[in-house]
Amino acid sequence: MTHSRWSDSEAPVGDDLELRVYTSRLLGADPSLVLHGGGNTSVKRDETTVTGRPERRLYVKGSGWDLATIERGGFSGMRLEPLLELATLEALDDVVMARELASMRLDSASPVPSVESILHAILPHRFVDHTHADAVVTLTNTVHGIDLVREVFGDDVAVLPYAMPGFDLARLAAQELPKMLGAQTIGLVLMNHGIFSFGDSARESYERMIALVTRAEDALRTRAPRGVPAAQSPGGGQQTPAGTRSGDRLARARLRSELSAAAGLPMVLVSRHDPVASAFARASDVATVSQHGPATPDHVIWTKPTPLLGRDVEAFGAAYRNYFEAGAQRARTEVTMLDVAPRVILDPELGMLTAGLTAHGAQAVAEIYRHTIDIIRDAEALGGYRSLSPEDQFDVEYWDLEQAKVRRAAAPREQAGRVVLVSGAASGIGRACASRFLAEGAAVVGLDLASGIGETFDSPAWLGLQCDLTDPHAVSSALDAAVFAFGGVDAVVLNAGIFPLTQPLSELPAAEWRRVMAVNLDAAVELLRELHPLLRLAPNGGQVLVIGSKNVAAPGPGAVAYSSSKAALTQVARVLALEWATDRIRVNIIHPDAVFDTGIWTAELLADRAEHYGMTVEQYKRRNLLGVEITSDDVARLCVAMAGPTFAKTTGAQVPIDGGNDRVI
Ligand code: ZN
């Protein structure tokens, strides 16, 4: 249920634009009104030009800004008059319109104005609010939508039939609205699209939006047996995978692998525990009701017009190509492989899954489609869900402006769409690796004994799991969770390890030897064995990065267990490079030395070791041929490079990162 979030004590005491920012954020805070950058708002202001002439101006939301987080700088100011002049044209190409709007900005540093700027200019009120409110879109997206809308809102709103967003919609509004708007009109409903409200103050326009949406929600509650859309389950973040079967793990990873092949790029595949979405995916009528298009044109580019039913990506591709060919004469842009990959997958056993180039993107699609499910269900109860025609969907999908958006979003970072697992990710080299891979666009699963691992990074692409790597059950459920969250594991950084107290073998207790071997060697081998089926399915080939040690090539006295465990692990990696090459899995080894910014090196210990060698701490840290200090981040950068295209044709390699060591060279 939507409600007014206006608060007298929180509302700013400032100019119109401050209030515009405030109520825009109030709209953005309610996911039943707008999702992920949807909706837009504006305010008209009387200002003075630099030469002292009075001038009416429109400040409208800039594209790329989200209402939930918008700031003053997120609005673009334009003179009102030339905008109204544009609306008198018979026709205008949307690309030309976008260019015109961009050039009209009073400040060229402000963002590109919303494509709905002209419509905002036409509405004769100072404040204008636009949302794709679930309840309103539910009413408009039904068989008898127009009658329902008239019944629910009466003369309080004007109603326009569906028109393509951009100039077509602005032109229609310019022609029709003067006849429709009366003194009592407080809003405008766009069929199959959304709703506008307007008023003379920020509060009036905002509260009219809330009042109109509340009326739509009340109508749904009385007319649709299921009532108003169910409360949204927690969006974003990862859900726990309780109840998944380990058989599902491979099914999900295989599906992701095929989707990525269809897209031509690695895609993250997000699952979620959501009883409503799972029931929808299993429903007997899902094959018909899910194929009628998105709730609003704004969602076309996120969800694609047609969710994939089941796991047959091939069949989907064929159906989608037909859809494309049907509209091909009007296509102004080439269809790309990425377009052919579905974003929403409804499978009776796996539930709802969503794909994206990033974890954030896939989670956004999940949230949007979750709202769509409620809208479809309610609209069905109202007599039948009807959305944009396939032709209208096609026009929006292959709209030059939307394609430009896709291209911007699709400029992927080097590790985009990939899933990297890092063991021992809470501190030191592991944490630095996780940080670097996240920065390069990967989704990262971090395993560690530390209990705070879940919160090590605040990112939708981060899944931190507390896990004892020597416990096979814990490892197995961690991998279930990883695949549930992101769809697979493409690369592993084997970093977890322990460095026991320095002791000669003659004094080393047998239990200590076994403990070091259990953690540094056995657990790593078990993890690799368990990961192998997933690494085989990695979209661009799997990767193993072993964090070895200088001690492998140049051992020192007193660390027999540690050195032997790393030497054995190196040998395991060399053998796997041979065994797994035909599975397109690369296995490489990195040998760091003297990385002191890790948990085990306290200032005290450093001072003690330096004194032992008769050096200062600074000298001790740079005790190598190049005389350089080596940090965890240096090692992480090497890991990311080895996982990237530069080393794409290298396997079985051992690369030192030690500042140069005469015993290794
Ligand atoms: Zn809209």
XYZ file of C-alpha atoms and ligand atoms in Angstrom:
666
model
C 0.000 0.000 0.000
C 1.374 3.314 -1.013
C 1.108 6.235 1.385
C 2.254 9.843 1.605
C 5.786 10.075 2.953
C 5.673 13.869 3.186
C 7.021 15.130 6.493
C 6.822 18.771 7.517
C 9.908 18.394 9.651
C 11.956 16.814 6.840
C 10.732 18.915 3.913
C 13.418 21.436 2.992
C 12.931 25.135 3.603
C 14.365 26.165 0.282
C 13.459 27.102 -3.238
C 11.211 25.140 -5.620
C 14.071 23.032 -6.855
C 14.941 21.885 -3.327
C 11.330 20.831 -2.833
C 11.379 19.176 -6.271
C 14.367 17.096 -5.167
C 12.633 16.222 -1.892
C 9.331 14.920 -3.336
C 11.145 13.205 -6.214
C 13.020 11.205 -3.604
C 9.769 10.414 -1.822
C 8.455 8.898 -5.077
C 11.698 7.034 -5.605
C 11.534 5.543 -2.112
C 8.391 3.569 -3.016
C 9.054 0.581 -5.313
C 5.343 0.233 -6.060
C 5.600 3.629 -7.835
C 8.931 3.528 -9.661
C 11.764 1.032 -10.066
C 15.356 1.378 -11.170
C 15.536 4.798 -12.755
C 11.907 4.776 -13.936
C 9.582 7.777 -13.713
C 10.446 11.449 -13.981
C 9.561 14.790 -12.413
C 9.834 18.481 -13.230
C 9.248 22.017 -11.976
C 8.666 25.232 -13.925
C 10.353 28.354 -12.585
C 10.308 32.031 -13.428
C 13.883 33.191 -13.612
C 15.811 36.108 -15.031
C 18.287 35.928 -17.902
C 21.765 37.334 -17.614
C 20.521 40.461 -19.436
C 17.738 40.904 -16.903
C 14.816 39.610 -18.981
C 12.222 37.437 -17.174
C 12.037 33.905 -18.530
C 9.999 30.782 -17.707
C 12.107 27.675 -17.469
C 11.546 23.942 -17.057
C 13.767 21.865 -14.780
C 13.302 18.197 -15.617
C 14.944 15.000 -14.407
C 18.077 14.193 -16.363
C 18.459 10.743 -17.886
C 20.678 8.419 -15.895
C 19.383 9.766 -12.583
C 17.270 7.686 -10.216
C 14.405 9.430 -8.411
C 15.371 7.677 -5.170
C 18.781 9.349 -5.046
C 18.380 12.403 -7.269
C 20.073 15.663 -6.333
C 19.747 19.257 -7.488
C 22.341 18.589 -10.174
C 20.182 15.750 -11.512
C 17.750 18.238 -13.033
C 18.364 19.995 -16.342
C 17.115 23.534 -16.875
C 15.733 24.626 -20.273
C 13.811 27.613 -21.541
C 10.146 26.643 -21.714
C 9.219 28.419 -24.924
C 11.382 26.531 -27.446
C 10.167 23.266 -25.866
C 6.549 24.237 -26.535
C 7.547 25.182 -30.058
C 8.920 21.670 -30.656
C 5.529 20.254 -29.661
C 3.901 22.026 -32.626
C 5.899 19.988 -35.156
C 3.990 17.306 -37.080
C 6.783 14.796 -36.661
C 10.281 14.697 -35.241
C 12.779 11.894 -35.204
C 13.513 10.909 -31.596
C 17.260 11.070 -32.104
C 16.919 14.615 -33.436
C 14.616 15.418 -30.522
C 17.154 14.092 -28.011
C 19.864 16.189 -29.666
C 17.657 19.287 -29.581
C 16.876 18.724 -25.895
C 20.552 18.285 -25.101
C 21.442 21.517 -26.887
C 18.685 23.450 -25.063
C 20.262 22.968 -21.659
C 21.024 26.212 -19.853
C 24.070 24.549 -18.377
C 25.914 22.159 -20.661
C 27.305 20.381 -17.587
C 23.797 19.279 -16.548
C 22.565 15.820 -17.608
C 20.730 15.082 -20.864
C 17.049 15.948 -20.204
C 14.404 13.208 -19.998
C 12.845 12.134 -23.319
C 9.517 13.162 -21.756
C 10.631 16.808 -21.384
C 8.188 18.110 -24.010
C 5.246 16.423 -22.276
C 6.310 17.981 -18.970
C 6.480 21.363 -20.735
C 2.961 21.009 -22.152
C 1.299 20.327 -18.796
C 0.311 23.761 -17.498
C 1.206 23.215 -13.845
C 4.354 24.135 -12.021
C 5.057 20.696 -10.591
C 4.649 17.496 -12.626
C 5.226 13.953 -11.311
C 5.308 10.808 -13.480
C 5.397 7.189 -12.276
C 4.671 3.681 -13.553
C 2.708 2.812 -10.396
C 1.912 -0.920 -10.225
C -1.761 -0.414 -9.339
C -2.394 2.061 -12.171
C -0.561 -0.039 -14.746
C -2.593 -3.047 -13.585
C -5.803 -1.181 -14.398
C -4.572 0.064 -17.793
C -3.171 -3.330 -18.801
C -6.484 -5.183 -18.828
C -8.925 -6.139 -21.563
C -11.312 -3.353 -20.592
C -8.580 -1.072 -19.274
C -9.960 2.211 -20.551
C -13.405 1.613 -19.004
C -11.833 0.622 -15.710
C -9.658 3.737 -15.625
C -12.662 5.988 -16.333
C -14.704 4.224 -13.659
C -12.000 4.510 -11.023
C -10.799 8.064 -11.671
C -13.845 9.736 -13.242
C -13.180 13.275 -14.449
C -10.212 13.765 -12.144
C -7.791 12.497 -14.765
C -7.349 12.827 -18.504
C -6.671 9.568 -20.351
C -4.464 9.106 -23.404
C -4.241 5.906 -25.455
C -0.854 4.241 -25.732
C 1.734 6.125 -27.749
C 5.417 5.460 -28.129
C 7.313 7.416 -25.447
C 9.282 10.340 -26.852
C 8.031 12.636 -29.580
C 4.946 10.567 -30.573
C 3.601 10.779 -27.028
C 4.455 14.482 -26.718
C 2.705 15.223 -30.028
C -0.414 13.275 -29.026
C -0.498 15.083 -25.683
C -0.056 18.485 -27.364
C -3.017 17.769 -29.650
C -5.383 16.149 -27.161
C -4.711 17.658 -23.757
C -6.032 21.194 -24.381
C -9.457 19.606 -24.987
C -9.200 17.348 -21.937
C -7.710 19.366 -19.106
C -10.227 21.140 -16.901
C -10.027 22.916 -13.565
C -10.763 19.624 -11.793
C -8.034 17.612 -13.596
C -5.285 16.522 -11.229
C -3.684 13.794 -13.293
C -3.153 12.086 -16.629
C -3.284 8.332 -17.215
C -1.313 6.882 -20.126
C -2.716 3.523 -21.178
C -0.190 0.642 -20.909
C 2.358 3.053 -19.519
C 1.700 4.956 -16.279
C 0.379 8.094 -14.660
C 1.145 11.802 -14.276
C -0.003 14.066 -11.469
C 0.456 17.820 -11.303
C -0.088 20.758 -8.981
C 1.075 24.190 -8.010
C 3.276 23.069 -5.159
C 5.629 20.117 -4.797
C 3.473 18.748 -2.014
C 0.224 19.123 -3.930
C 1.529 17.323 -7.009
C 3.114 14.551 -4.914
C 0.072 13.982 -2.716
C -2.199 13.907 -5.764
C -0.013 11.106 -7.127
C -0.404 9.215 -3.847
C -4.172 9.858 -3.770
C -4.646 8.635 -7.352
C -2.525 5.527 -6.841
C -4.351 4.792 -3.584
C -7.630 4.973 -5.482
C -6.301 2.442 -7.992
C -5.124 0.180 -5.153
C -8.535 0.389 -3.459
C -10.232 -0.514 -6.736
C -7.946 -3.537 -7.102
C -8.666 -4.662 -3.573
C -12.413 -4.676 -4.178
C -12.399 -5.965 -7.756
C -9.491 -8.385 -7.950
C -9.928 -11.337 -5.561
C -6.187 -11.478 -4.838
C -6.238 -7.889 -3.636
C -3.499 -5.313 -4.062
C -0.080 -6.467 -5.212
C 1.634 -8.556 -2.569
C 4.342 -6.933 -0.521
C 7.672 -7.034 -2.302
C 10.046 -9.589 -0.906
C 13.389 -8.041 0.027
C 14.952 -6.794 -3.189
C 18.654 -6.809 -3.981
C 21.208 -8.751 -1.997
C 21.388 -12.496 -2.004
C 18.887 -14.925 -0.635
C 19.844 -17.999 1.305
C 19.785 -21.155 -0.726
C 18.086 -23.333 1.878
C 16.109 -26.033 0.154
C 18.070 -26.109 -3.106
C 19.206 -29.515 -4.137
C 22.791 -30.046 -5.209
C 21.410 -31.383 -8.526
C 20.021 -27.903 -9.051
C 23.521 -26.509 -8.819
C 24.573 -27.986 -12.150
C 21.204 -27.300 -13.765
C 21.518 -23.609 -12.942
C 25.157 -23.470 -14.048
C 24.327 -25.236 -17.322
C 21.481 -22.814 -18.010
C 23.786 -19.857 -17.367
C 26.411 -21.341 -19.649
C 23.874 -21.655 -22.492
C 22.481 -18.169 -21.908
C 25.996 -16.726 -22.005
C 26.700 -18.592 -25.235
C 23.484 -17.145 -26.708
C 24.451 -13.644 -25.564
C 28.050 -13.951 -26.716
C 29.156 -12.608 -23.332
C 29.329 -14.026 -19.813
C 26.065 -13.313 -17.982
C 25.344 -13.503 -14.268
C 22.270 -15.626 -13.518
C 20.494 -14.753 -10.281
C 18.035 -17.113 -8.557
C 15.790 -16.108 -5.724
C 13.659 -17.741 -3.078
C 10.292 -16.279 -3.727
C 7.183 -18.410 -3.268
C 5.025 -16.149 -5.453
C 7.514 -16.141 -8.328
C 8.023 -19.912 -8.016
C 4.263 -20.504 -8.043
C 3.986 -18.269 -11.118
C 6.706 -20.280 -12.882
C 4.776 -23.487 -12.132
C 1.284 -22.157 -12.920
C -0.667 -23.960 -15.629
C -1.346 -20.712 -17.492
C 2.208 -19.337 -17.328
C 2.843 -20.162 -20.983
C 0.132 -17.716 -22.051
C 0.001 -15.000 -19.397
C 3.770 -14.473 -19.292
C 3.998 -13.846 -23.031
C 1.842 -10.710 -23.251
C 4.548 -8.148 -22.799
C 5.931 -5.907 -20.072
C 3.907 -3.729 -17.725
C 5.241 -0.458 -19.148
C 7.491 0.452 -22.104
C 10.165 1.461 -19.623
C 10.617 -2.228 -18.736
C 11.037 -3.600 -22.267
C 14.757 -3.121 -22.282
C 15.142 -4.732 -18.854
C 13.010 -7.820 -19.192
C 12.823 -8.303 -22.973
C 9.303 -8.811 -24.275
C 9.199 -12.533 -23.665
C 10.482 -14.462 -20.669
C 12.060 -17.820 -21.437
C 9.896 -20.721 -20.287
C 11.892 -23.703 -19.092
C 15.530 -24.119 -20.041
C 15.431 -24.454 -23.822
C 17.542 -21.494 -24.866
C 17.711 -22.755 -28.469
C 13.936 -22.718 -28.855
C 13.773 -19.285 -27.295
C 16.377 -17.997 -29.730
C 14.300 -19.273 -32.667
C 11.096 -17.702 -31.344
C 12.900 -14.480 -30.658
C 14.385 -14.328 -34.143
C 10.846 -14.662 -35.534
C 9.800 -11.743 -33.395
C 12.734 -9.784 -34.691
C 12.061 -10.669 -38.329
C 8.412 -9.665 -37.939
C 9.517 -6.136 -37.188
C 12.662 -6.128 -39.267
C 11.463 -3.646 -41.889
C 11.186 -1.028 -39.199
C 14.435 -1.936 -37.530
C 16.937 0.849 -37.634
C 19.584 -1.046 -35.732
C 21.114 -4.464 -36.104
C 19.998 -7.126 -33.671
C 22.978 -8.245 -31.606
C 23.580 -11.573 -29.939
C 23.081 -9.930 -26.575
C 19.531 -9.017 -27.624
C 18.683 -12.654 -28.258
C 19.517 -13.758 -24.731
C 16.440 -13.674 -22.483
C 16.612 -11.791 -19.201
C 13.835 -13.605 -17.325
C 13.635 -17.387 -17.100
C 10.597 -19.136 -15.626
C 11.256 -22.786 -14.941
C 8.817 -25.052 -13.093
C 11.612 -26.589 -10.997
C 14.170 -23.785 -10.724
C 11.624 -20.986 -10.273
C 12.314 -17.473 -11.545
C 15.886 -16.681 -12.616
C 17.167 -13.456 -14.132
C 20.240 -12.778 -16.231
C 22.363 -9.665 -16.659
C 25.834 -8.456 -17.515
C 26.268 -7.597 -13.845
C 24.799 -8.918 -10.606
C 23.183 -5.540 -10.066
C 21.559 -5.664 -13.503
C 20.243 -9.189 -12.991
C 18.858 -8.268 -9.558
C 17.162 -5.190 -11.026
C 15.490 -7.366 -13.668
C 14.321 -9.698 -10.888
C 12.755 -6.846 -8.981
C 11.041 -5.443 -12.065
C 9.706 -8.823 -13.111
C 8.564 -9.592 -9.586
C 6.335 -6.514 -9.779
C 5.232 -7.600 -13.251
C 4.054 -10.954 -11.849
C 1.758 -9.184 -9.378
C 0.486 -6.901 -12.130
C -0.217 -9.848 -14.446
C -1.988 -11.801 -11.680
C -4.220 -8.872 -10.706
C -4.959 -7.936 -14.307
C -5.917 -11.558 -14.990
C -8.351 -11.358 -12.075
C -9.782 -8.192 -13.618
C -10.589 -10.003 -16.858
C -7.253 -10.530 -18.585
C -3.770 -9.000 -18.822
C -3.134 -7.029 -22.023
C 0.037 -5.075 -22.619
C 1.814 -3.461 -25.557
C 1.288 -5.162 -28.906
C 4.328 -7.025 -30.240
C 4.767 -4.174 -32.748
C 4.809 -1.563 -29.986
C 7.239 -3.646 -27.967
C 9.451 -3.995 -30.997
C 9.419 -0.233 -31.566
C 10.492 0.438 -27.994
C 13.088 -2.307 -27.957
C 14.717 -1.182 -31.186
C 14.181 2.499 -30.467
C 17.428 4.268 -31.193
C 17.367 5.907 -27.778
C 16.928 2.570 -25.981
C 19.648 0.989 -28.091
C 21.969 3.811 -27.072
C 21.119 2.981 -23.449
C 21.927 -0.690 -24.024
C 25.209 0.159 -25.657
C 26.175 2.364 -22.734
C 25.192 -0.307 -20.243
C 26.878 -3.011 -22.287
C 30.344 -1.480 -22.417
C 31.592 -4.188 -20.086
C 34.502 -4.064 -17.748
C 37.086 -6.762 -18.189
C 35.581 -9.228 -15.709
C 31.913 -8.309 -16.281
C 29.493 -11.216 -16.094
C 32.081 -13.536 -14.541
C 31.881 -15.179 -11.151
C 35.074 -15.471 -9.105
C 35.415 -17.462 -5.892
C 38.125 -16.371 -3.449
C 39.084 -18.501 -0.452
C 40.321 -16.683 2.626
C 38.696 -13.451 1.421
C 38.294 -11.620 4.733
C 41.800 -10.176 4.895
C 45.183 -9.798 3.227
C 45.721 -11.080 -0.303
C 42.258 -12.709 -0.488
C 40.469 -9.511 0.416
C 42.584 -7.509 -2.026
C 41.752 -10.016 -4.799
C 38.026 -9.802 -4.031
C 38.215 -6.016 -4.106
C 40.063 -5.929 -7.442
C 37.732 -8.448 -9.111
C 34.684 -6.516 -7.883
C 36.177 -3.316 -9.298
C 36.633 -5.051 -12.655
C 32.938 -5.964 -12.781
C 33.005 -9.592 -11.586
C 30.579 -11.096 -9.108
C 32.667 -12.378 -6.210
C 31.993 -15.161 -3.728
C 34.296 -14.888 -0.728
C 34.787 -17.787 1.671
C 36.374 -17.331 5.067
C 36.244 -18.556 8.645
C 35.710 -14.963 9.815
C 32.135 -14.304 10.868
C 31.997 -10.794 9.362
C 32.731 -12.049 5.840
C 29.170 -11.305 4.668
C 29.734 -7.597 5.224
C 33.318 -7.332 3.962
C 32.029 -5.491 0.869
C 28.785 -3.629 0.385
C 27.912 -4.562 -3.192
C 25.172 -6.535 -4.964
C 28.036 -8.398 -6.661
C 29.449 -9.641 -3.340
C 28.471 -12.843 -1.550
C 30.558 -13.461 1.569
C 30.044 -16.847 3.223
C 31.462 -18.072 6.484
C 32.898 -21.467 5.653
C 35.355 -23.966 7.120
C 37.108 -25.259 3.998
C 38.088 -28.484 5.769
C 34.382 -29.377 6.158
C 33.098 -30.930 2.883
C 29.445 -30.257 3.769
C 30.169 -26.600 4.410
C 32.025 -26.339 1.092
C 29.201 -28.053 -0.772
C 26.549 -25.725 0.607
C 28.773 -22.703 -0.069
C 28.957 -23.719 -3.722
C 25.167 -24.199 -3.813
C 24.818 -20.673 -2.455
C 27.333 -19.292 -4.966
C 25.509 -20.821 -7.925
C 22.136 -19.784 -6.536
C 23.350 -16.189 -6.200
C 25.225 -15.790 -9.486
C 24.729 -18.888 -11.649
C 28.165 -20.504 -11.531
C 31.813 -20.217 -10.618
C 34.212 -19.314 -13.433
C 37.426 -18.691 -11.562
C 38.837 -19.583 -8.181
C 41.622 -17.861 -6.272
C 43.016 -20.499 -3.926
C 44.343 -18.222 -1.255
C 43.274 -19.607 2.135
C 46.158 -21.026 4.104
C 47.841 -21.027 7.472
C 51.416 -20.209 8.404
C 52.278 -21.937 11.663
C 54.978 -21.022 14.156
C 58.517 -21.407 12.889
C 59.891 -24.766 14.110
C 62.479 -27.256 12.829
C 61.056 -30.637 11.795
C 62.660 -32.322 14.833
C 60.455 -30.222 17.090
C 57.299 -30.162 14.945
C 54.395 -32.102 16.506
C 52.801 -34.552 14.063
C 49.398 -32.978 14.686
C 50.740 -29.600 13.590
C 52.089 -31.077 10.351
C 48.699 -32.680 9.664
C 46.822 -29.456 10.475
C 48.878 -27.450 7.971
C 48.455 -30.116 5.293
C 44.719 -30.368 5.987
C 44.139 -26.647 5.455
C 46.750 -25.686 2.860
C 46.637 -28.821 0.724
C 43.756 -31.241 1.375
C 41.040 -28.577 1.625
C 42.309 -26.874 -1.535
C 42.314 -30.177 -3.424
C 38.760 -30.974 -2.259
C 37.564 -27.523 -3.277
C 39.084 -27.967 -6.733
C 37.477 -31.395 -7.146
C 34.067 -30.001 -6.182
C 34.519 -26.969 -8.449
C 35.579 -28.881 -11.558
C 32.056 -29.381 -13.025
C 31.344 -25.665 -12.572
C 34.675 -24.488 -14.010
C 33.998 -26.634 -17.113
C 30.800 -24.647 -17.682
C 32.479 -21.221 -17.349
C 31.425 -19.087 -20.341
C 34.942 -18.094 -21.428
C 36.725 -21.077 -19.927
C 37.460 -21.735 -16.275
C 40.419 -20.502 -14.314
C 42.359 -21.618 -11.292
C 44.744 -19.171 -9.648
C 46.860 -20.716 -6.939
C 48.520 -18.431 -4.414
C 51.772 -20.333 -3.852
C 54.865 -18.989 -2.137
C 58.467 -18.054 -2.810
C 59.206 -20.918 -0.423
C 58.338 -23.418 -3.172
C 61.408 -22.476 -5.192
C 63.501 -21.106 -2.333
C 62.603 -22.743 0.976
C 63.987 -21.574 4.274
C 64.636 -23.449 7.517
C 61.869 -23.716 10.101
C 58.824 -23.796 7.789
C 58.812 -27.400 6.643
C 55.058 -27.937 6.867
C 54.141 -24.645 5.173
C 56.758 -24.982 2.406
C 55.840 -28.607 1.741
C 52.116 -27.836 1.575
C 52.695 -25.032 -0.951
C 55.085 -27.198 -2.985
C 52.529 -30.007 -3.079
C 49.758 -27.585 -4.051
C 51.968 -26.242 -6.839
C 52.447 -29.763 -8.119
C 48.670 -30.364 -7.946
C 48.166 -27.232 -10.037
C 50.724 -28.340 -12.627
C 49.003 -31.703 -13.001
C 45.589 -30.031 -13.276
C 46.926 -27.736 -15.997
C 47.556 -30.964 -17.934
C 44.331 -32.743 -16.974
C 41.902 -29.824 -17.371
C 43.256 -28.152 -20.511
C 40.732 -30.000 -22.700
C 37.975 -28.602 -20.451
C 39.264 -25.091 -21.318
C 40.341 -24.565 -17.709
C 43.564 -22.627 -17.221
C 45.586 -23.268 -14.086
C 48.315 -20.851 -13.071
C 50.376 -20.281 -9.976
C 51.488 -17.027 -8.376
C 54.389 -17.056 -5.925
C 54.380 -13.966 -3.687
C 57.030 -13.188 -1.120
C 57.272 -10.775 1.777
C 53.712 -9.426 1.608
C 53.523 -7.743 4.998
C 50.130 -5.994 4.926
C 48.312 -9.175 5.950
C 46.728 -10.304 9.212
C 49.665 -12.431 10.373
C 52.200 -9.584 10.225
C 51.808 -7.339 13.268
C 54.034 -4.287 13.770
C 55.659 -6.139 16.659
C 56.477 -9.213 14.617
C 57.881 -7.051 11.812
C 60.121 -5.173 14.247
C 61.267 -8.461 15.743
C 62.149 -10.000 12.360
C 63.915 -6.812 11.218
C 66.033 -6.785 14.367
C 66.859 -10.480 13.864
C 68.454 -9.542 10.511
C 70.026 -6.359 11.879
C 67.845 -4.143 9.651
C 65.283 -1.395 10.043
C 61.674 -2.381 9.340
C 61.798 -0.441 6.052
C 64.954 -2.250 4.975
C 63.479 -5.585 5.993
C 60.296 -5.010 3.948
C 62.349 -4.254 0.829
C 64.765 -7.137 1.211
C 64.711 -8.083 -2.519
C 66.700 -7.371 -5.681
C 64.520 -4.454 -6.803
C 64.344 -3.046 -3.285
C 60.550 -2.696 -3.484
C 57.769 -3.331 -1.018
C 55.120 -5.844 -2.143
C 51.514 -5.323 -1.081
C 48.426 -7.521 -1.110
C 47.031 -5.256 -3.789
C 50.078 -5.892 -6.003
C 49.321 -9.618 -5.802
C 45.627 -8.979 -6.496
C 46.464 -6.974 -9.607
C 48.580 -9.835 -10.887
C 45.669 -12.242 -10.235
C 43.231 -10.084 -12.195
C 45.734 -9.769 -15.041
C 46.238 -13.548 -15.147
C 42.471 -14.022 -15.243
C 42.186 -11.543 -18.115
C 42.907 -11.542 -21.857
C 46.652 -10.900 -21.529
C 47.177 -14.390 -20.121
C 44.308 -16.038 -22.046
C 46.718 -18.456 -23.706
C 48.820 -19.310 -20.667
C 48.370 -22.332 -18.444
C 50.621 -24.186 -16.028
C 52.726 -21.057 -15.491
C 54.395 -20.021 -12.252
C 54.849 -16.286 -11.866
C 56.804 -14.855 -8.932
C 55.857 -11.541 -7.366
C 58.695 -11.005 -4.932
C 60.734 -8.007 -6.092
C 63.305 -10.413 -7.509
C 65.024 -13.126 -5.521
C 68.476 -14.411 -6.459
C 67.608 -17.898 -5.198
C 64.559 -18.074 -7.450
C 66.119 -16.503 -10.542
Zn 7.105 6.652 -18.311
